[in-house]
Amino acid sequence: MVSFDIFDTLITRKTATPEGIFVLMQDELQQNSKYDVLNEHVRWNFYDLRVNTEKIARLSAWYRKLDDISLENIYEGMGLNGYLSKEEQVLLCELEREVEIENILPITRNINLLKSYVENGEKVVLISDMYLDLETILQMLKKADPMLADLPVYVSSTYGKNKFGGELYRLVAQCEQVEYIDWIHYGDNEKSDYEVPKRFGINAKLVIREKLLPCEDALLK
């Protein structure tokens, strides 16, 4: 069996960093009258609130011995300070999903590699540590290449288990009834896509991400 990580392996974002999505969301919150119902502090400080609330949500999950969080967990955390009602949390979840889908790009060379395995009759699955829900990720995959959405997908937010701790690999092995020695995994994260699966005996292959140009890195900083 062959597995591929999803984000920054098969698909990436138009923004320089994942957090760039929150900048685009903040622009939308400020410019679209649909979001005038939100607290002004949220609309003008959304980026910082979103980044910091995710950190707190992950810390809370760690204390509760949970392996991962969902998008709803993050906005529930933002609602604890009184800035967001339940309805407004749903509104922002919907916006984040829309902006994520809109800004997805395929990583063609890795998708072509995946297709070569499929064409050779190999079992191929996708694995991701991600707070986004499966339905949203399937839409993102479909936009990048429709055939990706037809493959089995294992997402940490669905199972409450992640690659980083190894539990998601155990789950996939059980579900797919595959021995670790018969498994190849591709991914871009040195820890969760290479070091962790190596410990299981999986043939892990690190995908090197394309670096920003010096001028792009300077602009980002």
Short mmCIF file of C-alpha atoms in Angstrom, two decimals:
data_model
loop_
_atom_site.label_atom_id
_atom_site.label_comp_id
_atom_site.label_asym_id
_atom_site.label_seq_id
_atom_site.Cartn_x
_atom_site.Cartn_y
_atom_site.Cartn_z
CA MET A 1 0.00 0.00 0.00
CA VAL A 2 1.06 3.59 -0.64
CA SER A 3 -0.12 6.60 1.34
CA PHE A 4 0.29 10.31 0.76
CA ASP A 5 0.05 13.24 3.13
CA ILE A 6 -2.34 15.87 1.77
CA PHE A 7 -1.36 19.44 2.68
CA ASP A 8 1.92 20.67 1.16
CA THR A 9 2.38 17.24 -0.42
CA LEU A 10 -0.55 16.93 -2.86
CA ILE A 11 -2.16 20.35 -2.46
CA THR A 12 -1.00 23.72 -1.18
CA ARG A 13 -2.40 27.20 -0.68
CA LYS A 14 -1.96 30.34 -2.76
CA THR A 15 -0.82 32.11 0.41
CA ALA A 16 2.85 31.97 1.44
CA THR A 17 1.93 30.40 4.79
CA PRO A 18 -1.17 28.54 6.04
CA GLU A 19 -1.94 31.50 8.31
CA GLY A 20 -2.25 33.69 5.22
CA ILE A 21 -5.77 32.29 4.91
CA PHE A 22 -6.69 34.21 8.07
CA VAL A 23 -5.45 37.47 6.52
CA LEU A 24 -7.75 36.90 3.54
CA MET A 25 -10.59 36.15 5.95
CA GLN A 26 -9.93 39.35 7.88
CA ASP A 27 -10.09 41.36 4.64
CA GLU A 28 -13.44 39.73 3.84
CA LEU A 29 -14.80 40.44 7.32
CA GLN A 30 -13.91 44.12 6.94
CA GLN A 31 -15.14 44.59 3.37
CA ASN A 32 -18.28 42.44 3.15
CA SER A 33 -21.35 43.94 4.84
CA LYS A 34 -22.60 40.40 5.47
CA TYR A 35 -20.23 40.29 8.43
CA ASP A 36 -21.21 43.62 9.98
CA VAL A 37 -23.17 41.59 12.55
CA LEU A 38 -19.86 40.50 14.08
CA ASN A 39 -18.17 42.31 16.94
CA GLU A 40 -15.95 45.08 15.53
CA HIS A 41 -12.98 43.79 17.54
CA VAL A 42 -13.30 40.40 15.81
CA ARG A 43 -13.50 41.91 12.33
CA TRP A 44 -10.43 44.12 12.78
CA ASN A 45 -8.29 41.73 14.81
CA PHE A 46 -9.39 38.42 13.33
CA TYR A 47 -5.93 37.22 12.27
CA ASP A 48 -4.44 37.45 15.77
CA LEU A 49 -7.58 36.05 17.42
CA ARG A 50 -7.69 33.06 15.06
CA VAL A 51 -4.00 32.20 15.43
CA ASN A 52 -3.98 32.51 19.21
CA THR A 53 -7.29 30.70 19.75
CA GLU A 54 -6.04 27.67 17.83
CA LYS A 55 -2.97 27.52 20.09
CA ILE A 56 -5.21 27.61 23.18
CA ALA A 57 -7.57 24.99 21.71
CA ARG A 58 -4.65 22.64 21.07
CA LEU A 59 -3.32 23.16 24.60
CA SER A 60 -6.78 22.43 26.00
CA ALA A 61 -7.00 19.25 23.91
CA TRP A 62 -3.59 18.16 25.19
CA TYR A 63 -4.75 18.57 28.80
CA ARG A 64 -7.83 16.48 27.99
CA LYS A 65 -5.61 13.82 26.35
CA LEU A 66 -7.12 14.38 22.91
CA ASP A 67 -4.91 13.94 19.85
CA ASP A 68 -6.50 16.61 17.67
CA ILE A 69 -9.11 19.33 17.38
CA SER A 70 -11.76 20.33 14.84
CA LEU A 71 -12.48 23.68 13.22
CA GLU A 72 -15.57 23.96 15.45
CA ASN A 73 -13.39 23.52 18.55
CA ILE A 74 -11.32 26.55 17.52
CA TYR A 75 -14.32 28.85 17.08
CA GLU A 76 -15.95 27.54 20.22
CA GLY A 77 -12.81 28.73 21.98
CA MET A 78 -13.16 32.14 20.37
CA GLY A 79 -16.74 32.23 21.62
CA LEU A 80 -15.68 31.69 25.24
CA ASN A 81 -14.53 35.31 25.50
CA GLY A 82 -18.02 36.50 24.65
CA TYR A 83 -17.14 37.88 21.21
CA LEU A 84 -19.03 35.26 19.18
CA SER A 85 -22.48 33.73 19.49
CA LYS A 86 -23.10 30.15 18.36
CA GLU A 87 -24.57 31.44 15.09
CA GLU A 88 -21.53 33.65 14.48
CA GLN A 89 -19.19 30.74 15.15
CA VAL A 90 -20.99 28.78 12.41
CA LEU A 91 -20.75 31.80 10.09
CA LEU A 92 -16.97 32.03 10.53
CA CYS A 93 -16.51 28.27 10.11
CA GLU A 94 -18.34 28.51 6.79
CA LEU A 95 -16.18 31.45 5.69
CA GLU A 96 -12.95 29.66 6.57
CA ARG A 97 -14.00 26.59 4.59
CA GLU A 98 -14.92 28.76 1.59
CA VAL A 99 -11.62 30.68 1.65
CA GLU A 100 -9.60 27.47 2.03
CA ILE A 101 -11.31 25.84 -0.96
CA GLU A 102 -10.97 28.99 -3.06
CA ASN A 103 -7.21 29.23 -2.47
CA ILE A 104 -6.13 25.64 -3.10
CA LEU A 105 -3.48 24.77 -5.69
CA PRO A 106 -2.37 21.28 -6.85
CA ILE A 107 1.24 20.12 -6.46
CA THR A 108 1.35 18.49 -9.87
CA ARG A 109 4.58 16.51 -9.60
CA ASN A 110 3.38 14.66 -6.50
CA ILE A 111 -0.10 14.11 -7.89
CA ASN A 112 1.48 12.58 -10.99
CA LEU A 113 3.54 10.29 -8.75
CA LEU A 114 0.37 9.21 -6.95
CA LYS A 115 -1.35 8.54 -10.28
CA SER A 116 1.52 6.33 -11.39
CA TYR A 117 0.95 4.12 -8.34
CA VAL A 118 -2.80 3.95 -9.04
CA GLU A 119 -2.18 3.07 -12.70
CA ASN A 120 0.14 0.26 -11.56
CA GLY A 121 -2.65 -1.21 -9.46
CA GLU A 122 -1.33 -0.15 -6.04
CA LYS A 123 -3.71 0.56 -3.17
CA VAL A 124 -3.40 4.31 -2.44
CA VAL A 125 -4.81 6.18 0.56
CA LEU A 126 -4.50 9.76 1.82
CA ILE A 127 -3.67 10.72 5.41
CA SER A 128 -3.76 14.16 7.04
CA ASP A 129 -3.33 15.82 10.41
CA MET A 130 -5.89 18.59 9.94
CA TYR A 131 -8.64 20.37 11.87
CA LEU A 132 -10.77 20.76 8.75
CA ASP A 133 -13.56 18.20 8.29
CA LEU A 134 -13.46 15.40 5.73
CA GLU A 135 -16.15 16.92 3.48
CA THR A 136 -14.20 20.18 3.12
CA ILE A 137 -10.95 18.36 2.42
CA LEU A 138 -12.66 16.26 -0.25
CA GLN A 139 -13.84 19.45 -1.96
CA MET A 140 -10.29 20.80 -1.87
CA LEU A 141 -8.92 17.57 -3.33
CA LYS A 142 -11.60 17.52 -6.03
CA LYS A 143 -10.68 21.07 -7.05
CA ALA A 144 -7.01 20.11 -7.33
CA ASP A 145 -7.70 16.88 -9.25
CA PRO A 146 -11.06 15.04 -9.26
CA MET A 147 -9.46 11.59 -8.97
CA LEU A 148 -7.98 12.49 -5.55
CA ALA A 149 -11.45 12.73 -4.03
CA ASP A 150 -12.15 9.10 -5.00
CA LEU A 151 -9.38 7.75 -2.76
CA PRO A 152 -9.82 6.68 0.89
CA VAL A 153 -9.01 9.63 3.17
CA TYR A 154 -8.06 9.46 6.86
CA VAL A 155 -8.22 12.81 8.68
CA SER A 156 -7.13 13.36 12.27
CA SER A 157 -10.13 15.58 13.07
CA THR A 158 -12.48 12.71 12.16
CA TYR A 159 -10.82 10.03 14.28
CA GLY A 160 -9.27 12.08 17.09
CA LYS A 161 -5.92 10.45 16.26
CA ASN A 162 -2.96 12.02 14.49
CA LYS A 163 0.17 11.10 12.56
CA PHE A 164 2.43 13.06 14.90
CA GLY A 165 1.71 10.70 17.79
CA GLY A 166 1.52 7.65 15.53
CA GLU A 167 -2.04 6.63 16.39
CA LEU A 168 -3.41 7.54 12.96
CA TYR A 169 -0.87 5.20 11.33
CA ARG A 170 -2.03 2.40 13.63
CA LEU A 171 -5.65 3.10 12.71
CA VAL A 172 -4.95 3.07 8.98
CA ALA A 173 -3.01 -0.19 9.28
CA GLN A 174 -5.99 -1.80 11.01
CA CYS A 175 -8.59 -0.42 8.62
CA GLU A 176 -6.62 -1.26 5.48
CA GLN A 177 -5.28 -4.55 6.91
CA VAL A 178 -1.75 -3.77 5.80
CA GLU A 179 1.57 -4.73 7.36
CA TYR A 180 3.92 -1.83 8.04
CA ILE A 181 6.69 -3.49 6.04
CA ASP A 182 4.40 -3.49 2.96
CA TRP A 183 3.59 0.22 3.27
CA ILE A 184 5.19 3.26 1.57
CA HIS A 185 4.33 6.76 2.84
CA TYR A 186 5.07 10.14 1.23
CA GLY A 187 4.86 13.44 3.12
CA ASP A 188 6.57 16.77 3.69
CA ASN A 189 6.77 16.90 7.51
CA GLU A 190 10.11 15.58 8.78
CA LYS A 191 8.61 14.47 12.08
CA SER A 192 5.08 13.20 11.36
CA ASP A 193 5.65 12.01 7.77
CA TYR A 194 9.16 10.61 8.09
CA GLU A 195 10.49 9.96 11.60
CA VAL A 196 7.23 8.62 13.08
CA PRO A 197 6.31 6.17 10.27
CA LYS A 198 9.96 5.02 10.12
CA ARG A 199 9.62 3.88 13.74
CA PHE A 200 6.72 1.65 12.70
CA GLY A 201 8.77 0.07 9.94
CA ILE A 202 6.93 1.96 7.18
CA ASN A 203 9.04 2.87 4.14
CA ALA A 204 8.76 6.64 4.63
CA LYS A 205 9.84 9.04 1.90
CA LEU A 206 10.28 12.72 2.74
CA VAL A 207 8.88 15.10 0.13
CA ILE A 208 10.97 18.27 -0.07
CA ARG A 209 8.84 21.38 -0.28
CA GLU A 210 9.80 24.07 -2.75
CA LYS A 211 11.33 26.97 -0.83
CA LEU A 212 10.41 30.61 -1.24
CA LEU A 213 12.71 32.73 -3.37
CA PRO A 214 14.93 35.09 -1.35
CA CYS A 215 12.88 38.08 -2.52
CA GLU A 216 9.64 36.30 -1.51
CA ASP A 217 11.04 35.43 1.89
CA ALA A 218 12.12 39.06 2.41
CA LEU A 219 8.65 40.32 1.49
CA LEU A 220 7.02 37.83 3.86
CA LYS A 221 9.21 38.95 6.75
#
